[in-house]
Amino acid sequence: TDIHGSGLAPAMKRALWLLPLLAAWRLNFVAPSASPRPRPVKITRRAVGLEFLRAPLEAYAASRVADSPFLAEAPGAALHWGHAAAMASVYPQLAFGAFLGWQIRMGKGQETTPLSMGFSSATLHPLLSLGAFLFFLIGGQGGLVLLTAQKQTILDSPHAVTALLGLSLLALQALLPVFFENSQLRTAHAFLGSFIVLLMVVHAAFGVALGLSF
């Protein structure tokens, strides 16, 4: 059979043009690696706006750890979750204090409730609120110390950020009654108190997430 007359010659010529391309592709082809994928690098997000607090707080926490040798002998679970267990007890106090504040706002400040131990709402509300603020302040520095004792960094989590925000708002909340002649500030005090309670619930959730992360 005459390939030149059969129409096969043009097809063979086209095939011959493809051979160099196939050879180049074969030389450049790299088979997929069978090695396992590298683990993702854990990225730490720093609270940039709080960096000015980092050095003094780290120095304070390190000095407390150095002065507390019992931390090295404490059970791991107590060291890891002790802060969370201690702080959980203050949430009912904070929530009840906010409830009493709304009782006062609704004109029931001189009344008592089944949980107020005979104290009127107007008497018990500032005591519970001040106690919650002091408890959070003391517990917060304890959290820094326990994190440092476990070789963890501070101010690198939403839990730390919401802690500082909550303490700042509690301090502001304590000052507002001085200006209660202004009815708008009295209203702001009431709603800010409720917001702080919700913020501290979010803060607790961030704390659990932080505890489970290491």
PDB file of N, CA, C and O in Angstrom, residues 90 92-102 104 121-137 166-167 169-171 173-175 177 189 193-194 196-197 200:
ATOM      1  N   VAL A  90     -17.861  32.869  91.003  1.00  0.00           N
ATOM      2  CA  VAL A  90     -18.202  34.285  91.077  1.00  0.00           C
ATOM      3  C   VAL A  90     -19.294  34.666  90.082  1.00  0.00           C
ATOM      4  O   VAL A  90     -19.929  35.705  90.220  1.00  0.00           O
ATOM      5  N   PRO A  92     -22.422  33.373  89.536  1.00  0.00           N
ATOM      6  CA  PRO A  92     -23.740  33.578  90.152  1.00  0.00           C
ATOM      7  C   PRO A  92     -23.808  34.870  90.956  1.00  0.00           C
ATOM      8  O   PRO A  92     -24.839  35.557  90.963  1.00  0.00           O
ATOM      9  N   GLN A  93     -22.722  35.217  91.627  1.00  0.00           N
ATOM     10  CA  GLN A  93     -22.676  36.460  92.396  1.00  0.00           C
ATOM     11  C   GLN A  93     -22.837  37.669  91.480  1.00  0.00           C
ATOM     12  O   GLN A  93     -23.601  38.597  91.775  1.00  0.00           O
ATOM     13  N   LEU A  94     -22.129  37.669  90.360  1.00  0.00           N
ATOM     14  CA  LEU A  94     -22.210  38.786  89.423  1.00  0.00           C
ATOM     15  C   LEU A  94     -23.606  38.889  88.811  1.00  0.00           C
ATOM     16  O   LEU A  94     -24.173  39.986  88.707  1.00  0.00           O
ATOM     17  N   ALA A  95     -24.179  37.753  88.415  1.00  0.00           N
ATOM     18  CA  ALA A  95     -25.504  37.761  87.800  1.00  0.00           C
ATOM     19  C   ALA A  95     -26.577  38.204  88.797  1.00  0.00           C
ATOM     20  O   ALA A  95     -27.477  38.978  88.453  1.00  0.00           O
ATOM     21  N   PHE A  96     -26.469  37.741  90.043  1.00  0.00           N
ATOM     22  CA  PHE A  96     -27.459  38.127  91.050  1.00  0.00           C
ATOM     23  C   PHE A  96     -27.328  39.615  91.380  1.00  0.00           C
ATOM     24  O   PHE A  96     -28.327  40.302  91.606  1.00  0.00           O
ATOM     25  N   GLY A  97     -26.096  40.112  91.395  1.00  0.00           N
ATOM     26  CA  GLY A  97     -25.901  41.541  91.619  1.00  0.00           C
ATOM     27  C   GLY A  97     -26.557  42.381  90.539  1.00  0.00           C
ATOM     28  O   GLY A  97     -27.174  43.419  90.829  1.00  0.00           O
ATOM     29  N   ALA A  98     -26.442  41.937  89.276  1.00  0.00           N
ATOM     30  CA  ALA A  98     -27.091  42.653  88.181  1.00  0.00           C
ATOM     31  C   ALA A  98     -28.614  42.593  88.315  1.00  0.00           C
ATOM     32  O   ALA A  98     -29.320  43.583  88.069  1.00  0.00           O
ATOM     33  N   PHE A  99     -29.128  41.440  88.736  1.00  0.00           N
ATOM     34  CA  PHE A  99     -30.576  41.303  88.952  1.00  0.00           C
ATOM     35  C   PHE A  99     -31.061  42.279  90.027  1.00  0.00           C
ATOM     36  O   PHE A  99     -32.094  42.949  89.854  1.00  0.00           O
ATOM     37  N   LEU A 100     -30.307  42.389  91.114  1.00  0.00           N
ATOM     38  CA  LEU A 100     -30.695  43.320  92.172  1.00  0.00           C
ATOM     39  C   LEU A 100     -30.647  44.762  91.677  1.00  0.00           C
ATOM     40  O   LEU A 100     -31.452  45.599  92.107  1.00  0.00           O
ATOM     41  N   GLY A 101     -29.703  45.052  90.797  1.00  0.00           N
ATOM     42  CA  GLY A 101     -29.645  46.396  90.230  1.00  0.00           C
ATOM     43  C   GLY A 101     -30.914  46.740  89.464  1.00  0.00           C
ATOM     44  O   GLY A 101     -31.426  47.862  89.566  1.00  0.00           O
ATOM     45  N   TRP A 102     -31.441  45.782  88.715  1.00  0.00           N
ATOM     46  CA  TRP A 102     -32.697  46.029  87.995  1.00  0.00           C
ATOM     47  C   TRP A 102     -33.878  46.110  88.961  1.00  0.00           C
ATOM     48  O   TRP A 102     -34.838  46.841  88.701  1.00  0.00           O
ATOM     49  N   ILE A 104     -33.718  47.524  91.853  1.00  0.00           N
ATOM     50  CA  ILE A 104     -33.646  48.912  92.321  1.00  0.00           C
ATOM     51  C   ILE A 104     -34.203  49.846  91.260  1.00  0.00           C
ATOM     52  O   ILE A 104     -34.963  50.777  91.563  1.00  0.00           O
ATOM     53  N   SER A 121     -32.488  44.968  98.398  1.00  0.00           N
ATOM     54  CA  SER A 121     -31.773  44.989  97.118  1.00  0.00           C
ATOM     55  C   SER A 121     -30.811  46.167  97.051  1.00  0.00           C
ATOM     56  O   SER A 121     -29.687  46.040  96.548  1.00  0.00           O
ATOM     57  N   ALA A 122     -31.226  47.312  97.583  1.00  0.00           N
ATOM     58  CA  ALA A 122     -30.372  48.504  97.552  1.00  0.00           C
ATOM     59  C   ALA A 122     -29.125  48.326  98.401  1.00  0.00           C
ATOM     60  O   ALA A 122     -28.069  48.897  98.103  1.00  0.00           O
ATOM     61  N   THR A 123     -29.212  47.536  99.463  1.00  0.00           N
ATOM     62  CA  THR A 123     -28.051  47.302 100.328  1.00  0.00           C
ATOM     63  C   THR A 123     -27.118  46.251  99.745  1.00  0.00           C
ATOM     64  O   THR A 123     -25.889  46.410  99.747  1.00  0.00           O
ATOM     65  N   LEU A 124     -27.698  45.182  99.201  1.00  0.00           N
ATOM     66  CA  LEU A 124     -26.893  44.051  98.760  1.00  0.00           C
ATOM     67  C   LEU A 124     -26.262  44.266  97.385  1.00  0.00           C
ATOM     68  O   LEU A 124     -25.176  43.745  97.114  1.00  0.00           O
ATOM     69  N   HIS A 125     -26.922  45.036  96.535  1.00  0.00           N
ATOM     70  CA  HIS A 125     -26.424  45.218  95.165  1.00  0.00           C
ATOM     71  C   HIS A 125     -24.989  45.764  95.124  1.00  0.00           C
ATOM     72  O   HIS A 125     -24.132  45.167  94.455  1.00  0.00           O
ATOM     73  N   PRO A 126     -24.678  46.860  95.803  1.00  0.00           N
ATOM     74  CA  PRO A 126     -23.283  47.350  95.717  1.00  0.00           C
ATOM     75  C   PRO A 126     -22.274  46.413  96.369  1.00  0.00           C
ATOM     76  O   PRO A 126     -21.131  46.327  95.927  1.00  0.00           O
ATOM     77  N   LEU A 127     -22.705  45.693  97.412  1.00  0.00           N
ATOM     78  CA  LEU A 127     -21.780  44.764  98.068  1.00  0.00           C
ATOM     79  C   LEU A 127     -21.415  43.612  97.143  1.00  0.00           C
ATOM     80  O   LEU A 127     -20.231  43.243  97.024  1.00  0.00           O
ATOM     81  N   LEU A 128     -22.410  43.048  96.479  1.00  0.00           N
ATOM     82  CA  LEU A 128     -22.137  41.934  95.565  1.00  0.00           C
ATOM     83  C   LEU A 128     -21.321  42.398  94.358  1.00  0.00           C
ATOM     84  O   LEU A 128     -20.402  41.699  93.912  1.00  0.00           O
ATOM     85  N   SER A 129     -21.644  43.577  93.844  1.00  0.00           N
ATOM     86  CA  SER A 129     -20.933  44.074  92.668  1.00  0.00           C
ATOM     87  C   SER A 129     -19.471  44.361  92.995  1.00  0.00           C
ATOM     88  O   SER A 129     -18.572  44.006  92.216  1.00  0.00           O
ATOM     89  N   LEU A 130     -19.216  44.983  94.141  1.00  0.00           N
ATOM     90  CA  LEU A 130     -17.839  45.254  94.542  1.00  0.00           C
ATOM     91  C   LEU A 130     -17.088  43.952  94.799  1.00  0.00           C
ATOM     92  O   LEU A 130     -15.917  43.801  94.400  1.00  0.00           O
ATOM     93  N   GLY A 131     -17.756  42.999  95.438  1.00  0.00           N
ATOM     94  CA  GLY A 131     -17.128  41.709  95.689  1.00  0.00           C
ATOM     95  C   GLY A 131     -16.768  40.990  94.408  1.00  0.00           C
ATOM     96  O   GLY A 131     -15.685  40.401  94.295  1.00  0.00           O
ATOM     97  N   ALA A 132     -17.657  41.043  93.418  1.00  0.00           N
ATOM     98  CA  ALA A 132     -17.370  40.396  92.129  1.00  0.00           C
ATOM     99  C   ALA A 132     -16.180  41.056  91.446  1.00  0.00           C
ATOM    100  O   ALA A 132     -15.314  40.371  90.876  1.00  0.00           O
ATOM    101  N   PHE A 133     -16.111  42.380  91.502  1.00  0.00           N
ATOM    102  CA  PHE A 133     -14.992  43.095  90.897  1.00  0.00           C
ATOM    103  C   PHE A 133     -13.667  42.684  91.544  1.00  0.00           C
ATOM    104  O   PHE A 133     -12.690  42.384  90.850  1.00  0.00           O
ATOM    105  N   LEU A 134     -13.619  42.655  92.873  1.00  0.00           N
ATOM    106  CA  LEU A 134     -12.391  42.280  93.572  1.00  0.00           C
ATOM    107  C   LEU A 134     -12.018  40.824  93.292  1.00  0.00           C
ATOM    108  O   LEU A 134     -10.845  40.490  93.122  1.00  0.00           O
ATOM    109  N   PHE A 135     -13.026  39.958  93.230  1.00  0.00           N
ATOM    110  CA  PHE A 135     -12.769  38.546  92.965  1.00  0.00           C
ATOM    111  C   PHE A 135     -12.187  38.363  91.571  1.00  0.00           C
ATOM    112  O   PHE A 135     -11.237  37.592  91.368  1.00  0.00           O
ATOM    113  N   PHE A 136     -12.754  39.073  90.581  1.00  0.00           N
ATOM    114  CA  PHE A 136     -12.226  38.982  89.226  1.00  0.00           C
ATOM    115  C   PHE A 136     -10.811  39.545  89.150  1.00  0.00           C
ATOM    116  O   PHE A 136      -9.958  39.024  88.426  1.00  0.00           O
ATOM    117  N   LEU A 137     -10.553  40.616  89.883  1.00  0.00           N
ATOM    118  CA  LEU A 137      -9.225  41.224  89.859  1.00  0.00           C
ATOM    119  C   LEU A 137      -8.178  40.271  90.444  1.00  0.00           C
ATOM    120  O   LEU A 137      -7.109  40.063  89.852  1.00  0.00           O
ATOM    121  N   GLY A 166     -13.301  43.249  80.617  1.00  0.00           N
ATOM    122  CA  GLY A 166     -14.286  43.107  81.692  1.00  0.00           C
ATOM    123  C   GLY A 166     -13.879  43.851  82.948  1.00  0.00           C
ATOM    124  O   GLY A 166     -14.711  44.510  83.590  1.00  0.00           O
ATOM    125  N   LEU A 167     -12.619  43.766  83.330  1.00  0.00           N
ATOM    126  CA  LEU A 167     -12.145  44.479  84.521  1.00  0.00           C
ATOM    127  C   LEU A 167     -12.249  45.986  84.332  1.00  0.00           C
ATOM    128  O   LEU A 167     -12.609  46.718  85.270  1.00  0.00           O
ATOM    129  N   LEU A 169     -14.412  47.587  82.426  1.00  0.00           N
ATOM    130  CA  LEU A 169     -15.827  47.964  82.489  1.00  0.00           C
ATOM    131  C   LEU A 169     -16.373  47.868  83.910  1.00  0.00           C
ATOM    132  O   LEU A 169     -17.213  48.691  84.309  1.00  0.00           O
ATOM    133  N   LEU A 170     -15.904  46.895  84.679  1.00  0.00           N
ATOM    134  CA  LEU A 170     -16.335  46.808  86.077  1.00  0.00           C
ATOM    135  C   LEU A 170     -15.848  48.015  86.877  1.00  0.00           C
ATOM    136  O   LEU A 170     -16.569  48.530  87.749  1.00  0.00           O
ATOM    137  N   ALA A 171     -14.630  48.477  86.588  1.00  0.00           N
ATOM    138  CA  ALA A 171     -14.121  49.670  87.260  1.00  0.00           C
ATOM    139  C   ALA A 171     -14.954  50.900  86.879  1.00  0.00           C
ATOM    140  O   ALA A 171     -15.305  51.722  87.741  1.00  0.00           O
ATOM    141  N   GLN A 173     -18.043  50.825  85.896  1.00  0.00           N
ATOM    142  CA  GLN A 173     -19.355  50.601  86.492  1.00  0.00           C
ATOM    143  C   GLN A 173     -19.378  51.043  87.948  1.00  0.00           C
ATOM    144  O   GLN A 173     -20.379  51.572  88.443  1.00  0.00           O
ATOM    145  N   ALA A 174     -18.276  50.828  88.653  1.00  0.00           N
ATOM    146  CA  ALA A 174     -18.202  51.224  90.055  1.00  0.00           C
ATOM    147  C   ALA A 174     -18.181  52.740  90.227  1.00  0.00           C
ATOM    148  O   ALA A 174     -18.602  53.257  91.265  1.00  0.00           O
ATOM    149  N   LEU A 175     -17.691  53.462  89.210  1.00  0.00           N
ATOM    150  CA  LEU A 175     -17.611  54.923  89.295  1.00  0.00           C
ATOM    151  C   LEU A 175     -18.913  55.624  88.903  1.00  0.00           C
ATOM    152  O   LEU A 175     -19.168  56.747  89.343  1.00  0.00           O
ATOM    153  N   PRO A 177     -22.101  55.360  89.764  1.00  0.00           N
ATOM    154  CA  PRO A 177     -23.051  55.837  90.778  1.00  0.00           C
ATOM    155  C   PRO A 177     -22.709  57.199  91.369  1.00  0.00           C
ATOM    156  O   PRO A 177     -23.595  57.880  91.904  1.00  0.00           O
ATOM    157  N   HIS A 189     -25.658  52.772  83.534  1.00  0.00           N
ATOM    158  CA  HIS A 189     -25.171  51.842  84.559  1.00  0.00           C
ATOM    159  C   HIS A 189     -25.953  50.533  84.518  1.00  0.00           C
ATOM    160  O   HIS A 189     -25.371  49.444  84.617  1.00  0.00           O
ATOM    161  N   GLY A 193     -24.248  47.032  83.214  1.00  0.00           N
ATOM    162  CA  GLY A 193     -24.151  45.886  84.114  1.00  0.00           C
ATOM    163  C   GLY A 193     -24.595  44.597  83.447  1.00  0.00           C
ATOM    164  O   GLY A 193     -23.944  43.555  83.583  1.00  0.00           O
ATOM    165  N   SER A 194     -25.701  44.675  82.709  1.00  0.00           N
ATOM    166  CA  SER A 194     -26.179  43.478  81.997  1.00  0.00           C
ATOM    167  C   SER A 194     -25.198  43.058  80.906  1.00  0.00           C
ATOM    168  O   SER A 194     -24.955  41.860  80.699  1.00  0.00           O
ATOM    169  N   ILE A 196     -21.971  43.499  80.952  1.00  0.00           N
ATOM    170  CA  ILE A 196     -20.795  42.901  81.593  1.00  0.00           C
ATOM    171  C   ILE A 196     -21.053  41.436  81.937  1.00  0.00           C
ATOM    172  O   ILE A 196     -20.173  40.588  81.783  1.00  0.00           O
ATOM    173  N   VAL A 197     -22.248  41.132  82.387  1.00  0.00           N
ATOM    174  CA  VAL A 197     -22.578  39.741  82.694  1.00  0.00           C
ATOM    175  C   VAL A 197     -22.449  38.882  81.440  1.00  0.00           C
ATOM    176  O   VAL A 197     -21.847  37.794  81.464  1.00  0.00           O
ATOM    177  N   MET A 200     -18.795  38.430  80.445  1.00  0.00           N
ATOM    178  CA  MET A 200     -18.075  37.482  81.275  1.00  0.00           C
ATOM    179  C   MET A 200     -18.452  36.036  80.942  1.00  0.00           C
ATOM    180  O   MET A 200     -17.646  35.125  81.140  1.00  0.00           O
TER     181      MET A 200
END
